[in-house]
Amino acid sequence: MRYGTFAGNNSTFYEVDSEVAEVVNFAIKLGRPILVEGEAGCGKTTLARAIAEELGIRKRISVTVKSSFQAKDLLYRFNALRRLQDIQDPRRPPDAQYVYPYITLEPLGEAILKSEPAVVLIDEIDKADIDFPNDLLQVLDQFAFDIDDLPQEEDALCQKKREFGRRVAGGETRPIVVITSNREKQLPEPFLRRCFYIELRFPDNAQVLKNIVSKNLGGLVTEELLDAGITRFLELRQEMLESGAQKPPATSELIDWLAVLMGEKKSSADLQGDPLLYWKLLLKTMQDVKTYAAKHPRTLS
Amino acid sequence: MSTGGGVILYGVFRSLLDAGMRLGVADYLDAIRALRLELAGAIPGGGSRTRDRLRRICHILWARTADESRLIDAVFKAIPSPSPDQVREFDEAMGRRTETSAEGSSALALSGDTRAVRHAADERQERLWARVVFEPSHESTGIPLPRLIQPVTSSQRFILQPQTEVSERSLAVLWRRFRKLTRTGPKTELDMEGTIADRCRRGVLASPVMRAPRTNRARLFIMLDASPSMAPWQPCLDAIARSLTLSRLWEPGLFYFHNLPTPVVYRSMAFSEGIPIGDVFSEYAKASLLIVGDAGAARGFLNHRRVRETRNYLDQAKRRTRAVVWLNPLPQQRWVGTTAERLARAGGVTFLQLDAAHLIRAVDILRGARSS
């Protein structure tokens, strides 16, 4: 099966410029993973969802990487404890002498084996150990992996009973792999080479922002509140950027903030005061809150 | 590829390789596949077979940093449009290969490329390459500066990319070699052997025997020369400093000094927060010390006083640390006749050139391997 074409603005909640969409299309056609970096809250993770929705892919797999993760944790797990319990049980299942019943494929491994259209999101890869990307490289390059815990002599048996052997390899259709990184750790050069790189930037264009917000909040926000909100938001963002904010507010903060304004039935007139109404919703670190408060003395009252 | 896209792509690929970009055959084959997909209309936005479009593909496929994007742009500007003859020859080679081989085996098509693109290669050889020399130190004062030995026509561009001797990542990996595991902290790990032994002795299973987990207790502190003569290696010093956070070392120390790491070293590169060297040695008692500095080799002088003072310092350092290694960013042949050579010859402390191979050696010595 071939994937369709990603336009970037056809989903119900997401919008990216054509350049990003182009990179996504190349990655899909050439079967390479997509590495997404960018400011927090700019829609790195949401990109995977948008791709799935636009291309009508129902199978979506999302893995959030933890610091203790090894590459094989994404592929399969061997339940050693369960096997130990079974083997000591006098009424044990007949297969307990083998390893294969205790191996389960994890989402990525499953997607590789099934070889059906899927979007795999590997979120925050930089949280893992620095060897993690290198170990994953081979897998993402060939879309195949070995189950090291499965003994060689059980290969044929497992093949018969579980439809996979020691070597799991996919077919023609490769899942679309989206990997996000917050740049907490530097990623290895060969890994970067194998991925297609997207840096998501905050859309400073008010019209694009408006589209994104309307898509997410539906037609519930009045045009007037939306225009005023975005204008005031961009002012605050600019101000925070100039004062070297740790985490300048981005798209996700804007959407939350407007949702609150909407829920509280505020109008554009309420946004004209200083400090900005509900400004605390837009800032995420203590330092940024202090910076803003220092510049706007009336925040204290 | 009747407009010569293939020829240009190959030329760009070779130029980028020459410029030091790390591309492989797989990357080139991907670009060819992308070009074909686009010509077949499988990827939208294409169709127009212009140079700009080709450049965009190269950007998407090959560029990973802003520097690399600039490099690709520069290369595209420099590459001439191929003549119709070259295009025909290239297309013929490509066509013949793809007819004889199965569809998609572009590896063969690649070898077919070479003949057609030999033109471009010949042309490149005829082109004047710039050669850079360093002025011998005795002819100049101060740090020898790179100088072109051949005149260059003004239309030629040079793309210089700063590269550190060793990358931050390989440094981090290297620090991992530097370890000494000891059991410290609360007893949280099951001591299997101890538990079995305990059971054998008592005959019944009492509570399991626990022990502390092994942690890396190898201690390292690094002193970096941040004086002006080390300015060319600034990126490398930065890489060393950053790599320490990835190192998993137990409380690594990082200090800066000006020519001589005594009597005071500093916590910052701007020489603020000075600490008397004695305090540092007390804090890092029996740790290993790595020093990175040019030891007077960059300016190329022999300074007897500096030799004496550095020797005194190194004697003190040897007494109070586990091992000392001095890395010099200048290649060994540049040490000749300078303070650095005197210090290296005096023995006692190992002086090594700062590069990937010697760094491994340095870490081994710091771990306790014999230095000879």
XYZ file of C-alpha atoms in Angstrom:
673
model
C 0.000 0.000 0.000
C 1.232 3.453 -0.797
C 0.726 6.425 1.405
C -1.060 9.497 0.180
C 0.350 12.986 0.110
C 0.601 15.139 3.194
C -0.532 18.680 2.510
C 0.071 20.117 5.963
C -3.190 22.000 6.322
C -5.920 19.450 5.691
C -6.260 18.081 9.188
C -8.886 19.348 11.582
C -6.492 20.700 14.157
C -3.100 21.279 12.632
C -1.357 23.474 10.143
C 2.242 23.586 8.974
C 3.825 25.410 6.082
C 4.423 23.733 2.763
C 8.164 23.361 3.368
C 7.595 21.117 6.359
C 4.948 19.168 4.456
C 7.450 18.670 1.654
C 10.042 17.164 3.990
C 7.374 14.865 5.413
C 6.449 13.697 1.931
C 10.037 12.965 0.992
C 10.513 11.012 4.192
C 7.382 8.961 3.566
C 8.283 8.202 -0.029
C 11.868 7.275 0.768
C 10.956 5.366 3.915
C 13.076 7.350 6.303
C 12.317 8.504 9.840
C 11.462 12.148 10.512
C 13.253 13.923 13.327
C 11.348 16.923 14.679
C 12.962 19.535 16.865
C 11.765 22.914 17.999
C 10.565 25.074 20.838
C 8.335 23.370 23.385
C 4.645 23.769 22.598
C 5.063 24.253 18.872
C 3.372 21.031 17.907
C 6.205 18.528 17.572
C 4.179 15.678 18.972
C 0.978 16.795 17.283
C 2.646 16.564 13.884
C 2.482 12.770 14.065
C -1.233 12.902 14.797
C -1.787 15.330 11.953
C 0.031 13.070 9.494
C -2.070 10.098 10.578
C -5.294 12.029 10.274
C -4.552 13.577 6.916
C -3.412 10.353 5.336
C -6.253 8.413 6.915
C -3.979 6.023 8.774
C -5.819 4.319 11.587
C -2.886 2.607 13.222
C -1.108 5.092 15.466
C 1.603 4.050 17.860
C 3.075 6.437 20.339
C 6.009 5.720 22.607
C 7.264 8.225 25.141
C 10.913 7.527 25.781
C 12.074 7.198 29.370
C 15.608 7.629 30.600
C 15.858 3.929 31.403
C 14.852 2.840 27.912
C 16.981 0.622 25.754
C 16.351 0.339 22.029
C 15.001 -3.186 22.362
C 12.311 -1.993 24.769
C 10.597 -0.432 21.766
C 10.716 -3.706 19.863
C 9.959 -6.593 22.200
C 9.864 -7.666 25.811
C 10.815 -10.975 27.356
C 8.747 -11.732 30.442
C 11.374 -13.627 32.416
C 9.524 -13.401 35.709
C 6.412 -14.997 34.329
C 8.449 -17.818 32.876
C 10.169 -18.405 36.183
C 6.808 -18.661 37.927
C 5.425 -20.997 35.287
C 8.359 -23.346 35.333
C 8.071 -23.822 39.092
C 4.369 -24.534 38.906
C 3.644 -28.332 38.899
C 0.614 -27.740 36.693
C 2.664 -25.638 34.355
C 1.603 -25.023 30.782
C 3.354 -27.438 28.418
C 5.133 -24.639 26.599
C 6.848 -23.285 29.693
C 10.055 -25.050 28.794
C 10.376 -22.722 25.815
C 11.166 -19.040 25.701
C 8.944 -18.046 22.817
C 5.580 -17.892 24.632
C 7.054 -15.271 26.933
C 8.111 -12.879 24.203
C 5.737 -10.105 23.290
C 6.317 -7.612 20.538
C 6.163 -3.982 21.567
C 4.334 -1.454 19.380
C 7.269 -0.610 17.094
C 8.210 -4.264 16.700
C 4.599 -5.088 15.942
C 4.386 -2.343 13.328
C 7.539 -3.613 11.626
C 6.243 -7.182 11.560
C 2.732 -6.378 10.391
C 4.057 -4.038 7.742
C 0.794 -2.183 7.469
C 0.367 1.569 7.178
C 1.061 3.091 10.566
C 2.415 6.217 12.165
C 4.932 5.552 14.918
C 5.747 8.419 17.242
C 8.887 8.135 19.344
C 8.549 11.069 21.679
C 11.457 12.871 23.358
C 14.242 10.610 22.198
C 16.808 12.859 23.864
C 15.614 11.689 27.271
C 17.157 8.262 26.765
C 20.754 7.230 27.231
C 23.159 8.487 24.590
C 23.559 4.975 23.175
C 19.839 4.678 22.522
C 19.691 6.478 19.148
C 22.652 4.500 17.846
C 21.007 1.216 18.752
C 17.809 2.318 17.088
C 19.645 3.383 13.946
C 20.046 -0.107 12.535
C 16.401 -0.904 13.125
C 15.130 2.259 11.484
C 17.488 1.797 8.578
C 16.375 -1.673 7.625
C 13.060 -1.947 9.444
C 14.194 -5.298 10.765
C 15.582 -6.506 14.090
C 16.698 -9.620 15.939
C 15.124 -11.003 19.089
C 18.308 -11.797 20.981
C 16.512 -13.389 23.918
C 15.013 -16.079 21.718
C 17.363 -19.067 21.495
C 18.484 -20.057 18.021
C 16.985 -23.542 18.323
C 13.505 -22.176 18.973
C 13.550 -20.117 15.808
C 11.573 -22.555 13.683
C 9.130 -23.392 16.457
C 8.434 -19.751 17.162
C 8.041 -19.136 13.454
C 5.314 -21.792 13.392
C 3.459 -20.763 16.514
C 3.904 -17.023 16.662
C 4.290 -15.938 13.023
C 7.684 -14.382 13.714
C 11.130 -15.869 14.135
C 14.355 -14.685 15.639
C 14.726 -12.162 12.875
C 11.732 -9.901 12.488
C 11.615 -8.107 9.172
C 8.901 -6.055 7.614
C 7.558 -6.080 4.095
C 7.154 -3.407 1.486
C 5.139 -0.931 3.525
C 7.153 0.853 6.144
C 5.526 2.652 9.013
C 5.984 6.416 9.081
C 8.303 7.097 11.997
C 8.233 10.499 13.677
C 10.848 11.155 16.336
C 10.808 14.257 18.500
C 13.665 15.734 20.467
C 13.930 18.632 22.890
C 17.662 18.940 22.350
C 18.518 18.066 25.908
C 21.231 15.837 24.561
C 23.136 16.011 21.341
C 22.118 13.269 18.926
C 24.821 11.239 17.179
C 25.838 12.296 13.699
C 24.989 9.001 11.884
C 21.552 9.090 13.448
C 20.942 12.632 12.224
C 22.107 11.580 8.773
C 19.536 8.825 8.536
C 16.630 11.007 9.593
C 14.932 13.775 7.713
C 15.140 16.857 9.809
C 12.351 19.292 10.605
C 12.729 22.272 12.844
C 9.297 23.515 13.810
C 9.240 27.218 14.443
C 6.597 29.211 16.178
C 4.318 30.660 13.477
C 4.739 34.395 13.959
C 2.208 35.033 11.241
C -1.070 36.086 12.853
C -3.174 34.559 10.081
C -1.578 31.118 10.491
C -2.042 31.344 14.248
C -5.657 32.256 13.725
C -6.194 29.206 11.530
C -4.567 26.925 14.076
C -6.636 28.308 16.939
C -9.901 28.170 15.006
C -9.160 24.581 14.045
C -8.567 23.612 17.638
C -11.282 25.593 19.374
C -13.825 25.211 16.633
C -15.985 28.154 15.679
C -16.645 28.842 19.344
C -14.312 31.815 19.649
C -15.658 35.045 18.328
C -13.656 36.626 15.551
C -13.216 39.724 17.666
C -11.790 37.898 20.679
C -9.548 35.839 18.431
C -8.015 38.873 16.715
C -7.500 40.783 19.937
C -6.203 37.711 21.746
C -3.626 36.876 19.107
C -2.423 40.457 18.858
C -1.966 40.733 22.617
C -0.398 37.281 22.771
C 2.180 38.121 20.117
C 3.046 41.304 22.024
C 3.626 39.352 25.201
C 5.657 36.713 23.392
C 7.821 39.375 21.788
C 8.330 41.053 25.140
C 9.317 37.762 26.769
C 11.688 36.899 23.939
C 13.395 40.263 24.290
C 13.903 39.763 27.990
C 15.446 36.342 27.364
C 12.631 34.142 28.629
C 13.365 30.529 29.479
C 10.167 29.303 27.907
C 8.422 31.855 25.727
C 4.716 31.018 25.332
C 3.969 29.052 22.155
C 0.991 27.695 20.281
C -0.210 25.287 22.947
C -0.211 28.029 25.602
C -2.121 30.313 23.234
C -4.806 27.710 22.661
C -5.194 27.006 26.392
C -5.328 30.691 27.197
C -7.963 31.442 24.570
C -9.979 28.441 25.723
C -10.016 29.901 29.233
C -10.976 33.355 27.976
C -13.787 31.753 26.038
C -14.966 29.734 29.019
C -14.974 32.820 31.178
C -16.935 34.663 28.500
C -14.421 37.485 28.215
C -14.530 39.980 25.402
C -11.782 41.779 23.548
C -12.268 44.805 25.787
C -11.069 42.773 28.789
C -7.752 42.153 27.086
C -6.726 45.769 26.835
C -5.588 46.192 30.429
C -2.092 45.883 31.846
C -1.063 43.275 32.868
C -2.637 40.982 30.330
C -5.627 39.053 31.617
C -4.658 35.569 32.917
C -1.046 36.188 31.958
C 0.089 33.519 34.364
C -1.386 30.868 32.102
C 1.078 31.823 29.418
C 4.270 31.600 31.440
C 5.636 28.302 32.604
C 8.703 28.991 34.689
C 9.203 30.863 37.943
C 11.912 32.966 36.334
C 9.649 34.084 33.486
C 6.830 34.915 35.868
C 9.219 37.087 37.880
C 10.514 38.804 34.769
C 7.033 39.669 33.621
C 5.914 40.773 37.068
C 8.923 43.081 37.385
C 8.024 44.816 34.154
C 4.366 45.151 34.977
C 4.118 46.519 38.501
C 0.360 46.171 38.660
C 0.646 42.374 38.581
C 1.280 42.508 42.321
C -1.983 44.125 43.234
C 16.702 14.131 -16.283
C 17.005 15.717 -19.632
C 17.902 19.098 -18.174
C 21.033 17.675 -16.619
C 19.704 17.328 -13.093
C 21.659 14.107 -12.670
C 24.969 15.659 -13.661
C 24.466 18.603 -11.357
C 23.417 16.331 -8.504
C 26.557 14.262 -8.889
C 28.714 17.354 -9.064
C 27.108 18.802 -5.968
C 27.516 15.528 -4.126
C 31.231 15.371 -4.921
C 31.769 18.997 -3.978
C 30.036 18.499 -0.660
C 32.216 15.461 0.045
C 35.286 17.525 -0.798
C 34.087 20.206 1.582
C 34.055 17.647 4.368
C 30.346 16.951 4.699
C 29.747 13.423 5.909
C 27.570 11.961 3.200
C 27.511 8.356 2.148
C 26.516 6.440 -0.952
C 23.128 5.785 0.659
C 22.507 9.527 0.774
C 23.365 9.888 -2.897
C 21.122 6.985 -3.869
C 18.310 8.504 -1.861
C 18.706 11.739 -3.777
C 18.499 9.858 -7.068
C 15.378 8.057 -5.874
C 13.875 11.345 -4.758
C 14.634 12.884 -8.136
C 12.989 9.966 -9.917
C 9.953 10.012 -7.666
C 9.581 13.676 -8.316
C 9.908 13.299 -12.070
C 7.281 10.599 -11.891
C 5.034 13.066 -10.106
C 4.903 11.031 -6.901
C 5.892 14.016 -4.817
C 3.930 17.202 -5.278
C 5.500 20.605 -5.657
C 7.945 19.155 -8.133
C 7.511 18.631 -11.790
C 9.447 21.746 -12.564
C 12.923 20.460 -13.225
C 14.716 23.583 -12.256
C 17.959 24.017 -10.452
C 16.166 25.564 -7.492
C 14.063 22.475 -7.150
C 17.170 20.308 -7.153
C 18.715 22.521 -4.525
C 15.629 22.154 -2.381
C 15.900 18.353 -2.615
C 19.544 18.510 -1.543
C 18.551 20.704 1.388
C 15.854 18.314 2.530
C 17.935 15.205 2.090
C 21.372 16.286 3.155
C 21.375 19.430 5.263
C 21.154 18.910 9.004
C 22.504 22.215 10.282
C 22.399 25.832 9.185
C 26.090 25.558 8.232
C 25.389 22.671 5.918
C 22.510 24.567 4.296
C 24.852 27.453 3.570
C 27.418 25.057 2.175
C 24.880 23.527 -0.199
C 23.827 26.978 -1.382
C 27.426 27.962 -1.996
C 28.145 24.775 -3.913
C 25.082 25.275 -6.085
C 26.219 28.754 -6.954
C 29.662 27.504 -7.935
C 28.590 24.561 -10.100
C 28.265 25.511 -13.771
C 25.383 24.340 -15.912
C 26.450 21.214 -17.769
C 26.903 21.364 -21.523
C 24.401 19.437 -23.706
C 27.166 16.925 -24.509
C 27.769 16.150 -20.879
C 24.067 15.766 -20.255
C 23.684 13.409 -23.205
C 26.609 11.269 -22.143
C 25.356 11.145 -18.580
C 21.821 10.237 -19.611
C 23.123 7.541 -21.920
C 25.164 6.001 -19.160
C 22.209 6.154 -16.804
C 19.794 4.819 -19.422
C 21.969 1.916 -20.459
C 22.522 0.859 -16.926
C 18.907 0.963 -15.944
C 17.911 -0.991 -19.054
C 20.315 -3.807 -18.345
C 19.667 -3.978 -14.635
C 16.462 -4.558 -12.799
C 14.363 -1.578 -11.852
C 15.474 0.153 -8.712
C 19.010 -1.204 -8.555
C 20.419 2.249 -8.592
C 23.747 1.026 -7.263
C 24.578 0.010 -10.803
C 23.344 3.275 -12.127
C 25.751 4.906 -9.763
C 28.754 3.167 -11.232
C 27.473 4.192 -14.629
C 27.536 7.777 -13.465
C 31.244 7.877 -13.096
C 32.093 7.842 -16.781
C 29.616 10.512 -17.624
C 30.717 12.756 -14.870
C 34.403 12.345 -15.496
C 34.189 15.668 -17.278
C 33.267 17.345 -14.077
C 36.064 15.566 -12.253
C 38.659 16.567 -14.855
C 37.481 20.093 -14.677
C 37.849 20.061 -10.956
C 41.413 18.877 -11.125
C 42.349 21.689 -13.436
C 40.877 24.167 -11.075
C 43.246 25.984 -8.808
C 43.096 24.821 -5.259
C 44.072 27.151 -2.490
C 46.872 25.992 -0.254
C 47.336 27.342 3.178
C 50.613 27.417 5.088
C 51.517 28.557 8.541
C 54.330 31.063 8.759
C 57.287 29.652 10.657
C 57.227 31.077 14.119
C 60.663 32.722 14.037
C 59.678 34.907 11.086
C 56.809 36.466 12.894
C 55.861 37.635 16.263
C 53.034 36.110 18.145
C 50.859 33.287 16.870
C 51.644 32.161 13.331
C 48.733 32.964 11.096
C 47.564 30.894 8.136
C 48.614 32.455 4.851
C 47.764 31.548 1.260
C 50.826 30.513 -0.694
C 49.178 30.846 -4.045
C 47.366 33.910 -5.235
C 43.702 33.316 -5.739
C 41.441 34.972 -8.215
C 38.894 37.039 -6.423
C 35.899 35.150 -7.792
C 36.783 32.031 -5.848
C 35.103 31.382 -2.572
C 36.298 29.411 0.356
C 33.971 27.785 2.737
C 35.614 27.321 6.090
C 33.885 25.208 8.633
C 35.098 25.192 12.190
C 35.723 21.676 13.407
C 36.943 20.592 16.784
C 39.731 18.046 17.027
C 37.439 15.701 18.888
C 33.674 15.908 18.975
C 31.731 16.418 22.153
C 30.119 13.008 21.832
C 33.317 11.076 21.340
C 34.711 12.886 24.361
C 31.705 11.830 26.407
C 32.194 8.259 25.260
C 35.845 8.545 26.177
C 35.072 9.705 29.692
C 32.992 6.564 30.081
C 36.226 4.610 29.765
C 37.440 6.434 32.774
C 35.854 4.573 35.619
C 36.568 2.939 38.878
C 33.581 1.149 40.315
C 33.198 1.004 44.054
C 30.271 0.113 46.239
C 28.955 3.149 48.045
C 25.699 4.436 49.408
C 22.705 2.641 50.892
C 22.510 -1.133 50.551
C 19.892 -1.584 47.880
C 21.276 -4.390 45.755
C 20.757 -8.097 46.420
C 24.040 -9.841 47.147
C 23.322 -13.198 45.561
C 26.536 -14.915 46.600
C 26.319 -13.515 50.095
C 22.718 -14.711 50.427
C 23.584 -18.231 49.266
C 26.586 -18.375 51.568
C 24.436 -17.158 54.440
C 21.827 -19.784 53.744
C 24.416 -22.561 53.569
C 25.878 -21.455 56.874
C 22.616 -21.125 58.771
C 20.628 -23.820 57.022
C 17.564 -21.608 56.842
C 16.818 -18.633 54.705
C 16.946 -15.572 56.877
C 16.650 -12.126 55.340
C 18.559 -11.717 52.103
C 21.969 -10.082 52.224
C 22.015 -6.663 50.653
C 24.902 -4.583 49.460
C 25.482 -1.129 48.046
C 25.333 -0.744 44.274
C 28.503 -0.104 42.369
C 28.981 3.477 41.308
C 31.692 5.157 39.346
C 34.013 6.776 41.827
C 36.781 7.651 39.421
C 37.500 11.309 39.930
C 38.823 13.585 37.294
C 39.580 17.256 37.218
C 40.521 19.144 34.132
C 42.520 22.333 33.799
C 42.206 24.208 30.543
C 44.544 26.936 29.387
C 42.307 29.825 28.368
C 45.073 32.331 27.603
C 44.965 34.186 24.248
C 47.450 31.812 22.607
C 44.842 29.068 22.970
C 42.165 31.095 21.168
C 42.220 28.893 18.017
C 41.210 25.904 20.120
C 38.406 27.682 21.888
C 35.695 25.475 20.295
C 37.615 22.405 21.390
C 37.885 23.657 24.968
C 34.160 24.369 24.916
C 33.506 20.839 23.688
C 35.577 19.423 26.544
C 33.675 21.525 29.057
C 30.303 20.486 27.669
C 31.223 16.824 27.357
C 31.808 16.611 31.104
C 28.095 16.950 31.761
C 27.495 13.859 29.634
C 30.325 11.944 31.234
C 28.696 10.257 34.241
C 31.873 10.992 36.134
C 31.562 11.492 39.818
C 31.832 15.238 40.483
C 34.254 16.135 37.732
C 36.124 19.407 38.188
C 36.802 21.996 35.538
C 39.196 24.889 35.937
C 40.821 27.455 33.691
C 44.251 28.979 33.926
C 46.380 31.556 32.215
C 49.600 30.010 30.828
C 50.460 28.385 34.142
C 48.003 26.617 36.479
C 49.485 28.201 39.559
C 49.144 29.895 42.034
C 45.482 30.438 41.203
C 43.053 28.720 38.822
C 39.619 29.960 37.855
C 36.171 28.488 37.580
C 35.253 30.493 34.514
C 36.876 31.076 31.193
C 36.793 34.804 31.864
C 39.170 34.269 34.804
C 36.699 35.070 37.527
C 36.184 33.127 40.759
C 39.823 32.380 41.405
C 40.727 29.478 43.688
C 44.195 28.903 45.156
C 45.722 25.815 43.583
C 46.320 24.287 47.010
C 42.589 24.277 47.718
C 41.900 22.556 44.415
C 44.435 19.850 45.168
C 42.906 19.298 48.602
C 39.419 19.060 47.149
C 40.509 16.627 44.452
C 42.976 14.660 46.536
C 44.010 11.474 44.752
C 41.923 12.292 41.709
C 43.407 12.284 38.213
C 44.369 15.523 36.548
C 44.137 16.319 32.868
C 45.719 19.533 31.652
C 45.076 20.992 28.211
C 47.370 23.790 27.145
C 49.871 24.762 24.473
C 52.709 25.061 27.028
C 54.293 27.865 25.046
C 54.316 25.948 21.765
C 51.784 28.170 20.008
C 54.025 31.216 20.154
C 57.065 29.078 19.541
C 59.430 30.432 22.179
C 61.616 28.802 24.756
C 61.145 30.445 28.119
C 63.409 29.002 30.781
C 61.528 30.615 33.597
C 58.274 29.158 32.378
C 59.887 25.719 32.088
C 61.104 25.962 35.692
C 57.793 27.181 37.067
C 55.782 24.595 35.168
C 58.130 21.847 36.369
C 57.637 22.932 39.960
C 53.910 22.939 39.478
C 53.889 19.506 37.853
C 56.016 18.067 40.659
C 53.470 19.326 43.152
C 50.586 18.028 41.030
C 52.177 14.586 40.756
C 52.536 14.316 44.488
C 48.961 15.251 45.192
C 47.060 13.477 42.402
C 46.728 9.949 41.119
C 47.982 10.651 37.615
C 48.684 13.689 35.485
C 48.532 13.987 31.708
C 49.171 17.123 29.704
C 47.510 17.386 26.301
C 48.877 19.857 23.818
C 46.613 20.894 20.934
C 49.619 21.614 18.723
C 51.073 18.731 16.721
C 54.241 17.296 18.168
C 56.523 18.643 15.446
C 55.583 22.161 16.462
C 56.904 21.614 19.970
C 60.486 21.534 18.742
C 62.611 24.211 20.341
C 59.869 25.533 22.575
C 59.012 25.401 26.235
C 56.676 22.507 25.461
C 59.504 20.338 24.170
C 61.628 20.962 27.250
C 58.748 20.043 29.512
C 57.892 16.918 27.551
C 61.506 15.743 27.578
C 61.966 16.346 31.271
C 59.813 13.290 32.008
C 57.686 12.699 35.052
C 54.485 13.808 33.414
C 53.238 12.500 30.068
C 52.784 15.087 27.340
C 50.561 14.033 24.461
C 49.222 15.626 21.362
C 45.508 16.416 21.558
C 43.796 14.151 19.036
C 41.408 11.222 19.146
C 44.087 8.509 19.266
C 46.154 10.160 21.974
C 43.078 10.953 24.043
C 42.419 7.244 24.496
C 46.006 6.842 25.622
C 45.595 9.789 27.974
C 42.498 8.324 29.581
C 44.267 4.993 30.035
C 47.116 6.727 31.830
C 44.678 8.661 33.990
C 43.026 5.370 34.912
C 46.336 4.113 36.147
C 48.018 2.484 33.148
C 51.757 2.940 33.092
C 52.727 6.021 31.182
C 55.786 4.757 29.322
